[in-house]
Tab-separated table of C-alpha atoms in Angstrom:
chain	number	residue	atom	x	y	z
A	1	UNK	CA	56.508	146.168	25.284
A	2	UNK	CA	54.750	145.844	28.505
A	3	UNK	CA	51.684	148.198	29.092
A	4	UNK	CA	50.801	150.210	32.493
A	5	UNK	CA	47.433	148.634	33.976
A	6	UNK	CA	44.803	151.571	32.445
A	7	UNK	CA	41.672	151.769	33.779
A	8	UNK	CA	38.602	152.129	31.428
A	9	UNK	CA	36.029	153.413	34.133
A	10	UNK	CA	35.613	156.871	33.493
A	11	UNK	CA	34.664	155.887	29.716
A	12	UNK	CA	32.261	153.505	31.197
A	13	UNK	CA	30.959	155.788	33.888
A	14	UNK	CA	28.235	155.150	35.937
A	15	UNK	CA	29.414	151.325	36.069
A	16	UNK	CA	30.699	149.755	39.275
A	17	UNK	CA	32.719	147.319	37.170
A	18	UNK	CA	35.453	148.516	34.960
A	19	UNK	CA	37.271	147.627	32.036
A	20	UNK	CA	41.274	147.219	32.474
A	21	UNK	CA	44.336	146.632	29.321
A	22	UNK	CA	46.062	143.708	30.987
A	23	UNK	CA	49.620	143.399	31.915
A	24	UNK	CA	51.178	140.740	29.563
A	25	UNK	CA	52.929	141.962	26.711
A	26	UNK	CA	50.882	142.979	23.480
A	27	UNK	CA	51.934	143.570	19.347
A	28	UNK	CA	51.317	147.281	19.304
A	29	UNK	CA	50.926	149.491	16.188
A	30	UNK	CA	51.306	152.649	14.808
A	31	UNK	CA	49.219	155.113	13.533
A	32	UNK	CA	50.434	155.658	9.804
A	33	UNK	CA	47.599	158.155	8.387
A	34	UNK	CA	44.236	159.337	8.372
A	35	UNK	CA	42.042	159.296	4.835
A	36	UNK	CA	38.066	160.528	5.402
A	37	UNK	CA	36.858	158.287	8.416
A	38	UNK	CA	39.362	155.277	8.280
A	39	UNK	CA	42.804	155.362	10.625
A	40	UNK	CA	45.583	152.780	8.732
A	41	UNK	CA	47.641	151.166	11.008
A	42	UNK	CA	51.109	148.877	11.110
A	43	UNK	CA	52.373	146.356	12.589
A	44	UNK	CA	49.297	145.869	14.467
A	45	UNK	CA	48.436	142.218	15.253
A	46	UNK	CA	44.148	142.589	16.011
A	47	UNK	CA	41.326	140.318	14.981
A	48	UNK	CA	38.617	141.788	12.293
A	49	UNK	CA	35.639	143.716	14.974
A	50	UNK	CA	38.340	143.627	17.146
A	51	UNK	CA	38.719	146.817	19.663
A	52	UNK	CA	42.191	149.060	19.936
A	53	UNK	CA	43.261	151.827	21.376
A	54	UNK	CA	44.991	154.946	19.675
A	55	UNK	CA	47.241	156.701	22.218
A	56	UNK	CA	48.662	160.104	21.828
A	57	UNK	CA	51.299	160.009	24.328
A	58	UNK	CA	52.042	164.021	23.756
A	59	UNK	CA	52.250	165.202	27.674
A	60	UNK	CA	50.764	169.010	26.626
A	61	UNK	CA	47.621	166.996	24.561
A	62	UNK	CA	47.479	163.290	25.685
A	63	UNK	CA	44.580	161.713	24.282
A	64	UNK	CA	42.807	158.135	23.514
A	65	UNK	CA	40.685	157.146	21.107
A	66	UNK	CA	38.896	153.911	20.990
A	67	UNK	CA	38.415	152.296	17.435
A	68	UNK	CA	37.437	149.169	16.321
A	69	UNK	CA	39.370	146.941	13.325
A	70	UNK	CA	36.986	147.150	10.362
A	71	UNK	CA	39.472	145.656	7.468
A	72	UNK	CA	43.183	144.859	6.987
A	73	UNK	CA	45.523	144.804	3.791
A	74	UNK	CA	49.202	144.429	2.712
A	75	UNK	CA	50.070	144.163	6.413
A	76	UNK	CA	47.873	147.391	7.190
A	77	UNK	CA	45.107	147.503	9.427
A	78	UNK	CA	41.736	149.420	9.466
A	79	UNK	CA	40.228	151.034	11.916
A	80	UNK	CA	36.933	153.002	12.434
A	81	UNK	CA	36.698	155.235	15.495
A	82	UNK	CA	34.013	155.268	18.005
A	83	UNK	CA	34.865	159.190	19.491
A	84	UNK	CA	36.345	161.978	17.659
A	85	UNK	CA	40.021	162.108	16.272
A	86	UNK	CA	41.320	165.977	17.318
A	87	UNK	CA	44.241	165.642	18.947
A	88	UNK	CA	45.541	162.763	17.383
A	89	UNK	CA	49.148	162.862	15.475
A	90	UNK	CA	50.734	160.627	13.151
A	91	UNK	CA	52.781	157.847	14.838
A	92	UNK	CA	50.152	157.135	17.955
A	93	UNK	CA	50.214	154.257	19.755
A	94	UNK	CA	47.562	151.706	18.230
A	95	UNK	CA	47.171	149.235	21.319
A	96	UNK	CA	44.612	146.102	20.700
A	97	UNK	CA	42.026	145.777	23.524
A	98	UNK	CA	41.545	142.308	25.537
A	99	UNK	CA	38.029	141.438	25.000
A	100	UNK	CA	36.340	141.876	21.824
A	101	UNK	CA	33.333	144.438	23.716
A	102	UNK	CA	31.542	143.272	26.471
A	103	UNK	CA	28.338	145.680	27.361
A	104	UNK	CA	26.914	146.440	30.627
A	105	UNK	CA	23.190	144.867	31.393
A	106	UNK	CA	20.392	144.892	34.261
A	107	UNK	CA	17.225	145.804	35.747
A	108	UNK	CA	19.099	149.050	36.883
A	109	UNK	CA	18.460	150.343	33.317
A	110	UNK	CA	15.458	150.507	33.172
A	111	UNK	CA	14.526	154.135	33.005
A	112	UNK	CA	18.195	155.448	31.926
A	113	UNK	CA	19.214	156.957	28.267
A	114	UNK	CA	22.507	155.331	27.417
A	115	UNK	CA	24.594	155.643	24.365
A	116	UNK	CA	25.930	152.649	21.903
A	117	UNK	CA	28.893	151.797	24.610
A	118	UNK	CA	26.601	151.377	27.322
A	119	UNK	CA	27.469	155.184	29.248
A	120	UNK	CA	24.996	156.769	31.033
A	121	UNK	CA	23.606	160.109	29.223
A	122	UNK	CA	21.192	161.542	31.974
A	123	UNK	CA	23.013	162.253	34.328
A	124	UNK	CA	21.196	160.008	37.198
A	125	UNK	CA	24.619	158.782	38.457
A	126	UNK	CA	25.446	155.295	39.076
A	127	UNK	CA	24.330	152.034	37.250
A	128	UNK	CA	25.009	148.559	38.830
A	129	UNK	CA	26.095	146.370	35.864
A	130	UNK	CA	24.187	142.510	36.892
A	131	UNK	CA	25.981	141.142	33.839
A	132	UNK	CA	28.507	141.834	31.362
A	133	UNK	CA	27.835	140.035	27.721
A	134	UNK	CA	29.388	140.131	24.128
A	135	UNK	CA	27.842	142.436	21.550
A	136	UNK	CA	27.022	139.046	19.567
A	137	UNK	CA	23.693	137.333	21.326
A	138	UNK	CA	23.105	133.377	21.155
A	139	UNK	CA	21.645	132.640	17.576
A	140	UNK	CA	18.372	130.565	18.055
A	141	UNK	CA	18.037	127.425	15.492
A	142	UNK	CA	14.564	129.088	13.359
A	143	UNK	CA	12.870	125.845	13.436
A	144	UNK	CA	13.653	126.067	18.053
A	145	UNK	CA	11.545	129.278	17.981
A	146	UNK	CA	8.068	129.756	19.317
A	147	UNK	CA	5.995	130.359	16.578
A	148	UNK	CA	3.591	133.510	16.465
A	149	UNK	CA	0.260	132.921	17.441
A	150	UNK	CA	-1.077	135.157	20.062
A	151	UNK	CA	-1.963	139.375	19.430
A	152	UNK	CA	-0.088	142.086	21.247
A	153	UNK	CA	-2.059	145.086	21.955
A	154	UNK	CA	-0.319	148.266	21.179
A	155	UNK	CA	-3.415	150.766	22.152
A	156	UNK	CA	-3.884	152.043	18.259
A	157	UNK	CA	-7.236	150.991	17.261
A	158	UNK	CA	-6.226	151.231	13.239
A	159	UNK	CA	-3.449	149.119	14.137
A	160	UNK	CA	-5.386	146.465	16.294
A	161	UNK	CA	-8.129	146.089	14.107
A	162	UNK	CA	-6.708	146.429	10.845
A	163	UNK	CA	-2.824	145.511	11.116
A	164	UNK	CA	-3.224	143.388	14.065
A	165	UNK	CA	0.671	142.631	15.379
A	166	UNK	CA	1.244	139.114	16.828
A	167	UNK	CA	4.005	138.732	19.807
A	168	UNK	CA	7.326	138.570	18.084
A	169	UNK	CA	6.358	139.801	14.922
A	170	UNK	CA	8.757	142.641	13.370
A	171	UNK	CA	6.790	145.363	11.298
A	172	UNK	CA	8.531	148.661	9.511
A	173	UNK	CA	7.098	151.730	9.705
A	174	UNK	CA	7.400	153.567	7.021
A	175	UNK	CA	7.264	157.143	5.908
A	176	UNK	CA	8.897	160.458	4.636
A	177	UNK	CA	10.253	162.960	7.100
A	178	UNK	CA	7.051	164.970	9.266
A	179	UNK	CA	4.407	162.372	9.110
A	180	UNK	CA	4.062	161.734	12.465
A	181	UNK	CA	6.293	158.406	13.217
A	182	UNK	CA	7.816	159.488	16.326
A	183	UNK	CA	4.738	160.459	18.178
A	184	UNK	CA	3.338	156.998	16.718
A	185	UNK	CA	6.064	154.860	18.366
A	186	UNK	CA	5.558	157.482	21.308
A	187	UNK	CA	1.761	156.088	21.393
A	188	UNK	CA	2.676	152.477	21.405
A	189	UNK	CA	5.713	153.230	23.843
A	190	UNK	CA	2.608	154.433	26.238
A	191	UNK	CA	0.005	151.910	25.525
A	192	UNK	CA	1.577	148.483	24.397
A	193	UNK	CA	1.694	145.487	26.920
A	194	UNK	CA	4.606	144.725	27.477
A	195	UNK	CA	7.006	143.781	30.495
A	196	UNK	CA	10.161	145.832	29.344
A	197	UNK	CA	9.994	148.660	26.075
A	198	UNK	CA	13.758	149.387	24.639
A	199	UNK	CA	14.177	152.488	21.918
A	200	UNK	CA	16.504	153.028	20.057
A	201	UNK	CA	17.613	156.885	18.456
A	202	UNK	CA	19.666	156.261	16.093
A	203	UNK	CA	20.515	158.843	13.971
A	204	UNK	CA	18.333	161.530	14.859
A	205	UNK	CA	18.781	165.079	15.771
A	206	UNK	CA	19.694	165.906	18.946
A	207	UNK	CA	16.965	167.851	19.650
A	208	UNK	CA	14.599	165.447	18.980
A	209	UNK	CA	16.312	162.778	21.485
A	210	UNK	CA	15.556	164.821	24.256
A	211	UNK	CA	11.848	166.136	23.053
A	212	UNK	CA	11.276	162.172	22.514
A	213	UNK	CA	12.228	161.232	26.081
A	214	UNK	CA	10.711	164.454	27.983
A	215	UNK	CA	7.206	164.872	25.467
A	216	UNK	CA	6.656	161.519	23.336
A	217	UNK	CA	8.037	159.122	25.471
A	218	UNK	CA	6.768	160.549	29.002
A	219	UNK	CA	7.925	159.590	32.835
A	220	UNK	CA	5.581	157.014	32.961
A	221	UNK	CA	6.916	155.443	29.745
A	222	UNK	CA	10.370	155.974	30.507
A	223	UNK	CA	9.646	153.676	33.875
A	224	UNK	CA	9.611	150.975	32.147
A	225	UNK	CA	12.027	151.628	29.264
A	226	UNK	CA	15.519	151.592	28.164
A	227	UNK	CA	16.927	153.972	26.101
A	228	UNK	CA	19.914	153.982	23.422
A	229	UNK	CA	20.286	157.417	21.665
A	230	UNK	CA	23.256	158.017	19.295
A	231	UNK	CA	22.253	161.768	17.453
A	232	UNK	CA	23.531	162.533	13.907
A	233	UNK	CA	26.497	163.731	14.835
A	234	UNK	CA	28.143	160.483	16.266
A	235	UNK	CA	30.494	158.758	14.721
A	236	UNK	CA	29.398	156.078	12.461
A	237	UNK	CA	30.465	153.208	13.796
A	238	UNK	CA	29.261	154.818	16.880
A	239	UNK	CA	25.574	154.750	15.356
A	240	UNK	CA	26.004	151.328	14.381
A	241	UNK	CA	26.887	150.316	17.619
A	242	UNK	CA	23.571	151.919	19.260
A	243	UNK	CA	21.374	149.813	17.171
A	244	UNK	CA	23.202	146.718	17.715
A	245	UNK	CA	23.334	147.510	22.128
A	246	UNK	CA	19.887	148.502	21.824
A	247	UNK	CA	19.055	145.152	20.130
A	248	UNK	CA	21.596	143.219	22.665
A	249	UNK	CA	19.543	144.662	25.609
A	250	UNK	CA	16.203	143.359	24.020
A	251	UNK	CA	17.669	139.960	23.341
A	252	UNK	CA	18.905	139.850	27.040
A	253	UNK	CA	15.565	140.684	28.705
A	254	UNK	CA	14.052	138.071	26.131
A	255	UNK	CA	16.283	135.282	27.814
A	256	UNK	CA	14.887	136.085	30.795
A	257	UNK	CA	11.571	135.511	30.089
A	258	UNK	CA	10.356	138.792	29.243
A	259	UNK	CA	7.725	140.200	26.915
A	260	UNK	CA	9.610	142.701	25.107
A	261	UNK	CA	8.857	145.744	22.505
A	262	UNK	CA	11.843	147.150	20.381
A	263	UNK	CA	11.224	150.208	18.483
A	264	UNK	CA	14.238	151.668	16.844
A	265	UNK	CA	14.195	155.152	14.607
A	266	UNK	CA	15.876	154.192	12.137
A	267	UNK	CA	16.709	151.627	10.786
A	268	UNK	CA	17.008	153.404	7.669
A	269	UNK	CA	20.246	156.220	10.051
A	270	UNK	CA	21.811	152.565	10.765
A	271	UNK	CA	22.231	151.318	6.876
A	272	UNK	CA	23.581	154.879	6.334
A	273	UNK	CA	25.896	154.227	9.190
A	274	UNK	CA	26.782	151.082	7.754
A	275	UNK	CA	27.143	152.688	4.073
A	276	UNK	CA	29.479	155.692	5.693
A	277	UNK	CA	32.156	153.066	7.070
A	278	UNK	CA	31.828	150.386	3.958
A	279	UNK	CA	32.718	153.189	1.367
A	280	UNK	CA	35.274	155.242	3.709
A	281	UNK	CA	37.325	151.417	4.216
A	282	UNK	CA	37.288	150.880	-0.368
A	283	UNK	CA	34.218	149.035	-0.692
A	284	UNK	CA	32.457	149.463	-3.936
A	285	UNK	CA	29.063	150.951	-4.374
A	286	UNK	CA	26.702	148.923	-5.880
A	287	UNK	CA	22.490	149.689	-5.618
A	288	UNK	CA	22.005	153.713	-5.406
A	289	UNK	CA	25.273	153.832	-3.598
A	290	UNK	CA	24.446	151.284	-1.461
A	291	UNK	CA	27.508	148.625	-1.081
A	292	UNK	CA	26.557	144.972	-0.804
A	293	UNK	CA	27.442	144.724	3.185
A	294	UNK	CA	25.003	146.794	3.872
A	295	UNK	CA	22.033	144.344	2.531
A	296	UNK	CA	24.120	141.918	4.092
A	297	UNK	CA	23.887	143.662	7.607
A	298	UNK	CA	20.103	144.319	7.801
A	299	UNK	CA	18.410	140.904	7.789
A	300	UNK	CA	21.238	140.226	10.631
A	301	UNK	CA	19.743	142.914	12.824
A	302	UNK	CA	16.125	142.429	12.397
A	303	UNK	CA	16.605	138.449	12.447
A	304	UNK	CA	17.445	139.118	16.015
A	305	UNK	CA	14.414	139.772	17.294
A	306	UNK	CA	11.190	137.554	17.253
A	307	UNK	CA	9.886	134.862	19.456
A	308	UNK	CA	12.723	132.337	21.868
A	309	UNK	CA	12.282	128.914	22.272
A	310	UNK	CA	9.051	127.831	23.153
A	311	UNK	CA	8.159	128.807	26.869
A	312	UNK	CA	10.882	131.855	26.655
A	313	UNK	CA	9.678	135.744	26.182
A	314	UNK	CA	9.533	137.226	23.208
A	315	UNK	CA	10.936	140.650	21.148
A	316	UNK	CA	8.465	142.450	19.133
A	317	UNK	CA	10.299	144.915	17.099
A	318	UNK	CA	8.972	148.278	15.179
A	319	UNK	CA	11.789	149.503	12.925
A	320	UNK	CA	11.112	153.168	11.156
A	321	UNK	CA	12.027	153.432	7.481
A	322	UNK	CA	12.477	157.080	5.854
A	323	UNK	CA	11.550	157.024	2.351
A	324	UNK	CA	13.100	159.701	0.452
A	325	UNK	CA	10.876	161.827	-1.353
A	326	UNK	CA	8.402	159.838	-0.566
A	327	UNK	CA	9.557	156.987	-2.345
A	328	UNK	CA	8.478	153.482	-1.769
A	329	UNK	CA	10.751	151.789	-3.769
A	330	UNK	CA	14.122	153.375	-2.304
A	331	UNK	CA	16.546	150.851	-1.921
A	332	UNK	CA	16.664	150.300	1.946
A	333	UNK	CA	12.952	150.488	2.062
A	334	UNK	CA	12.777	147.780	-0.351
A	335	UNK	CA	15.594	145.534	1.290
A	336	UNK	CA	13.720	146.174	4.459
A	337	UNK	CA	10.241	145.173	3.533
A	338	UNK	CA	11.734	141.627	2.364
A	339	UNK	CA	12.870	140.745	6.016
A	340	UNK	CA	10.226	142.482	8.069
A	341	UNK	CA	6.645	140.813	8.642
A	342	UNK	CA	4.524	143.564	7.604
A	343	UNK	CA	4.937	147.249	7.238
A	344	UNK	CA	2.849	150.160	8.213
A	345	UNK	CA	2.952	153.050	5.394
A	346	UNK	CA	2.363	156.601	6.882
A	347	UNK	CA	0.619	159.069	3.675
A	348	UNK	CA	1.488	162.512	3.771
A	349	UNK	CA	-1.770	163.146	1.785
A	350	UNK	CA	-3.551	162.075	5.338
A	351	UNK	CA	-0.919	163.845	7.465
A	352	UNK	CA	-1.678	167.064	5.388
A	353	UNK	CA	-5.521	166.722	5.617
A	354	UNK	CA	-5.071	166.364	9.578
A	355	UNK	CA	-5.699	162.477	9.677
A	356	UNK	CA	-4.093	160.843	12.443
A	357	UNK	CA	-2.505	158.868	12.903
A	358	UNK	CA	-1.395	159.041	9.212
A	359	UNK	CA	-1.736	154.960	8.383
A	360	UNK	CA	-2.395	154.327	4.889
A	361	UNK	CA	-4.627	151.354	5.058
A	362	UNK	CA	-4.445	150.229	1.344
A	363	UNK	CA	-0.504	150.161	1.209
A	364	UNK	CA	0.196	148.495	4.779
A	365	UNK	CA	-0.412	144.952	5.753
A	366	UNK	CA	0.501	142.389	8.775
A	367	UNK	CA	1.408	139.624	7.072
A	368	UNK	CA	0.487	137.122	10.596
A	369	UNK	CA	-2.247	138.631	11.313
A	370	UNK	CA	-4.470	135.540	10.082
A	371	UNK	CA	-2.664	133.922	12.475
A	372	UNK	CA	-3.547	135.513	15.738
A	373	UNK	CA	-7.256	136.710	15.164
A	374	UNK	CA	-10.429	134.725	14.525
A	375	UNK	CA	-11.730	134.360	10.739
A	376	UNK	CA	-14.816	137.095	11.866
A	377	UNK	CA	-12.358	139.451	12.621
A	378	UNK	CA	-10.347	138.689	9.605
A	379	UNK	CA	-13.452	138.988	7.658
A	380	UNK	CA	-14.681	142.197	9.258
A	381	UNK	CA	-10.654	144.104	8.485
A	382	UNK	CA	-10.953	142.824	4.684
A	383	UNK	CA	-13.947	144.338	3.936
A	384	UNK	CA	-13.126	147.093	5.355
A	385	UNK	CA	-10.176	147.559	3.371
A	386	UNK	CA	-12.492	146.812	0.156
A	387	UNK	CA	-14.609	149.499	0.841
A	388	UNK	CA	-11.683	152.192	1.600
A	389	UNK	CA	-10.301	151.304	-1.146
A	390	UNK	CA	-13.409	151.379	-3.451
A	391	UNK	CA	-13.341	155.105	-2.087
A	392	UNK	CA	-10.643	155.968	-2.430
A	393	UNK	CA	-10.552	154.703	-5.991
A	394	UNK	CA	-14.169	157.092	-6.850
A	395	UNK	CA	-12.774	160.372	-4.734
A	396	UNK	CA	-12.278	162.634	-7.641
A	397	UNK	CA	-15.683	161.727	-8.911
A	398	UNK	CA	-17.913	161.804	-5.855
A	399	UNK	CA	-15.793	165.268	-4.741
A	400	UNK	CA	-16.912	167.162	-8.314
A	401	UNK	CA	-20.659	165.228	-7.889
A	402	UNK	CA	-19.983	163.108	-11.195
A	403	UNK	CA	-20.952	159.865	-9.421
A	404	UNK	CA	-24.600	159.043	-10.128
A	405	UNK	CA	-25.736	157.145	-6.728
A	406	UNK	CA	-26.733	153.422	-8.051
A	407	UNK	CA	-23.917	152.954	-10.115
A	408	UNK	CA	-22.155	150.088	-8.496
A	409	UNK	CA	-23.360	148.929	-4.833
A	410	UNK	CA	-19.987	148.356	-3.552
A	411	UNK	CA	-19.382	152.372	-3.658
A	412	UNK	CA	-22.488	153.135	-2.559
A	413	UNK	CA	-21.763	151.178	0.787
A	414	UNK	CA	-18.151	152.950	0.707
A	415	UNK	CA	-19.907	156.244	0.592
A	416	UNK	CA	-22.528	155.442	2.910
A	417	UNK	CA	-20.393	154.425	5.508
A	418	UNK	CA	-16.981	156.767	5.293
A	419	UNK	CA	-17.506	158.893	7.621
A	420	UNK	CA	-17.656	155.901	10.205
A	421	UNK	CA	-14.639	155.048	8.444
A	422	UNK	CA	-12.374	157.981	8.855
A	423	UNK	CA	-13.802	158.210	12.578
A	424	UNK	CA	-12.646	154.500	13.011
A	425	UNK	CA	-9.070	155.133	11.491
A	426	UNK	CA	-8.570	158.737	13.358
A	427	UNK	CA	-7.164	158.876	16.801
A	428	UNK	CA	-6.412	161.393	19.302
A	429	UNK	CA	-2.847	161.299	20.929
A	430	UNK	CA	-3.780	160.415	24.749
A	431	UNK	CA	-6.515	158.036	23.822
A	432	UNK	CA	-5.664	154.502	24.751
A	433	UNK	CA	-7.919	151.827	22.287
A	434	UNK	CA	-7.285	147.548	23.588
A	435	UNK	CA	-7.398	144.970	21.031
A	436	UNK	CA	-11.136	144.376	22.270
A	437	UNK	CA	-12.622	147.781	22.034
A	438	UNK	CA	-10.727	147.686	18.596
A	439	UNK	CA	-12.775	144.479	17.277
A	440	UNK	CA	-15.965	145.862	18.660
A	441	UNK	CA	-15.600	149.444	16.974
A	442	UNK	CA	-14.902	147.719	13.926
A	443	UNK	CA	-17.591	145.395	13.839
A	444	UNK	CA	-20.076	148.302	14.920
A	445	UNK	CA	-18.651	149.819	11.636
A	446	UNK	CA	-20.775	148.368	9.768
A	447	UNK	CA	-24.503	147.940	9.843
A	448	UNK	CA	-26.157	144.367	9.528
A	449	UNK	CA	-27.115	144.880	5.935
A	450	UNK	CA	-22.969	146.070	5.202
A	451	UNK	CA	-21.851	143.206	7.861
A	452	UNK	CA	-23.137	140.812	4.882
A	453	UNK	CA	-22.941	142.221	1.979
């Protein structure tokens, strides 16, 4: 049948460009049932990820719902919404969309919160869309990419002297819930160089979206950033849309030269996204109810970001990991510390004792950080680390006085020089440390005699 022209621009509000069902004829559908999250459809003719439209023509309750094909079987089709379902009835139309999702992009977003479909959230009014581009960027051949080689500062002096991060490098950060992670990627939203900052919320409570903007992420950072925020109580596919828009809008400003930092929280809310549509559509779980797609979907994600070609900007990505309970070895933290390069750990045992920000030095590492410092500095971080360590690993018995001073020379230093350590290592909220003042306070760390041990 032939459709009426239907204009999309009140979904895409705050856009001067709008999205329009065309006039030729199309294979509708119809809406046979509902199970959980997952709409089944027939005689629907749409492409796997493509978009459709499910139309309650009722004239008391008319209502559309945009969902997106996630599956197909027997002559049935699949499909995840984006918004929520009341008002929808058995029979509705199922109409496929033209495109397959083209997203709004620009300078004019800088400074705007915007959720995964590209619509305005603040409230500022109007957006001029410069360009309009598939949710799918350009994949860059690995062996085309700039290689890492030069440090970013990100204004924590833990981080820059003991984790340095190199331009396009991708580090987790990971940690159990109230460790201090958000006001962490609040810090290095303040302090990091870089020409254009994109977050990402996915996930989170609502409550914290707006305390992040307003109290972490400040008017001074939000100049110069973009923000994609899809709370808890989205829809999945919804959630896994915001991480893949806010990635889109890095890799955009990357092709145009710019020096960009990603920090998304989490990307532990997107797997679970990812987890919530794979099991609601039949497929199996396999690690800790975990199915397989979603250890297929991470490394495409993260792979996203990094260095372009050589003479091109750059994406240097933070991704937040929640560890349940604590746990290191949870499945998605595990999967995610194979494909990042380098993770921060956050202790609780610090965060309790009033130690931030909460690093734990012995468990994180930046695995190019050889790379982009000189072998002093190199030399300087590792024996730092040694003597933490050796510290940490005689605590019970220099805290009850059982260690006998002369014992071994290595804990000796440790002791000596801890409280230069911890001073080092702790760091107050507004305090802004560069990548030089970093190297210096760490050298000055140590006396001469501890410089060569």
């Amino acid at each position: 049948m032939r459709l009426d022209r239907v204009s999309f621009a009140k979904r895409l509000a705050g856009y001067s460009e709008a999205v329009t069902l065309p006039t030729q004829p199309l294979v509708e559908g119809r809406l046979l049932r509902m199970v959980g999250l997952t709409l089944e459809a027939e005689g629907l003719r749409a492409a796997l990820g493509s978009r459709c439209l499910v139309i309650n023509d009722d004239s008391y309750h008319p209502v559309q719902v945009e969902a997106e094909v996630m599956g197909f079987s027997n002559g049935k089709i699949f499909l995840m919404p984006v918004g929520s379902l009341a008002g929808i009835a058995p029979g509705a139309r199922v109409v496929p969309l033209p495109d397959t999702g083209r997203l709004p992009m620009g300078m004019s977003m800088l400074g705007r919160v915007l959720d995964g479909t590209g619509r305005a959230l603040d409230g500022k009014g109007g957006m001029k869309a410069e360009d309009w581009v598939p949710m799918d960027g350009p994949a860059i051949n690995p062996l085309n990419r700039h290689p890492i080689s030069e440090p970013l500062d990100v204004g924590i002096r833990s981080i820059n002297g003991l984790l340095t991060v190199g331009r396009g490098q991708r580090l987790g950060l990971f940690a159990g819930t109230g460790v201090g992670k958000s006001v962490l990627l609040g810090m290095m939203t303040r302090f990091t160089e870089a020409d254009i900052i994109v977050v990402g919320l996915i996930g989170e409570r609502g409550r914290e979206v707006k305390e992040f903007i307003d109290e972490i992420l400040g008017h001074e950072g939000l100049k110069r950033s973009v923000v994609v925020a899809s709370p808890a109580d989205d829809a999945p596919l919804m959630r896994l849309r915001a991480a893949m828009y806010c990635t889109r809008i890095a890799e955009y400003f990357r092709d145009k030269g710019k020096n960009v930092l990603l920090l998304m929280d989490s990307l532990t809310r997107f797997a679970q996204a990812q987890r919530e549509i794979a099991l609601a559509i039949g497929e199996p779980p396999a690690t800790k109810g975990y199915p397989p797609s979603v250890f297929a979907r991470l490394p495409k994600l993260v792979e996203r970001a990094g260095n372009a070609e050589k003479g091109g900007g750059s994406i240097t990505a933070f991704y937040t990991v929640l560890s349940e309970g604590d746990d290191q070895q949870d499945p998605i933290a595990d999967a995610a510390r194979g494909v990042l390069d380098g993770h921060i750990v956050l202790s609780r045992r610090l965060a309790e004792e009033g130690h931030y920000p909460a690093i734990d030095i012995e468990a994180s590492i930046s695995r190019v950080m050889p790379q982009v410092v000189s072998a002093e500095h190199m030399r300087l971080a590792q024996r730092f680390k040694q003597l933490w360590s050796r510290y940490q690993q005689s605590r019970d018995l220099i805290s009850v006085g059982a260690y006998v001073p002369g014992g071994d020379a290595d804990t000796d230093l440790a002791i000596a020089r801890q409280p230069a350590m911890v001073k080092y290592l702790r760091q107050n909220l507004q305090d802004n440390e560069s990548l030089e003042s970093s190297s210096a306070q760490l050298a000055a760390t140590f006396n001469p005699a501890a410089a060569g041990a």
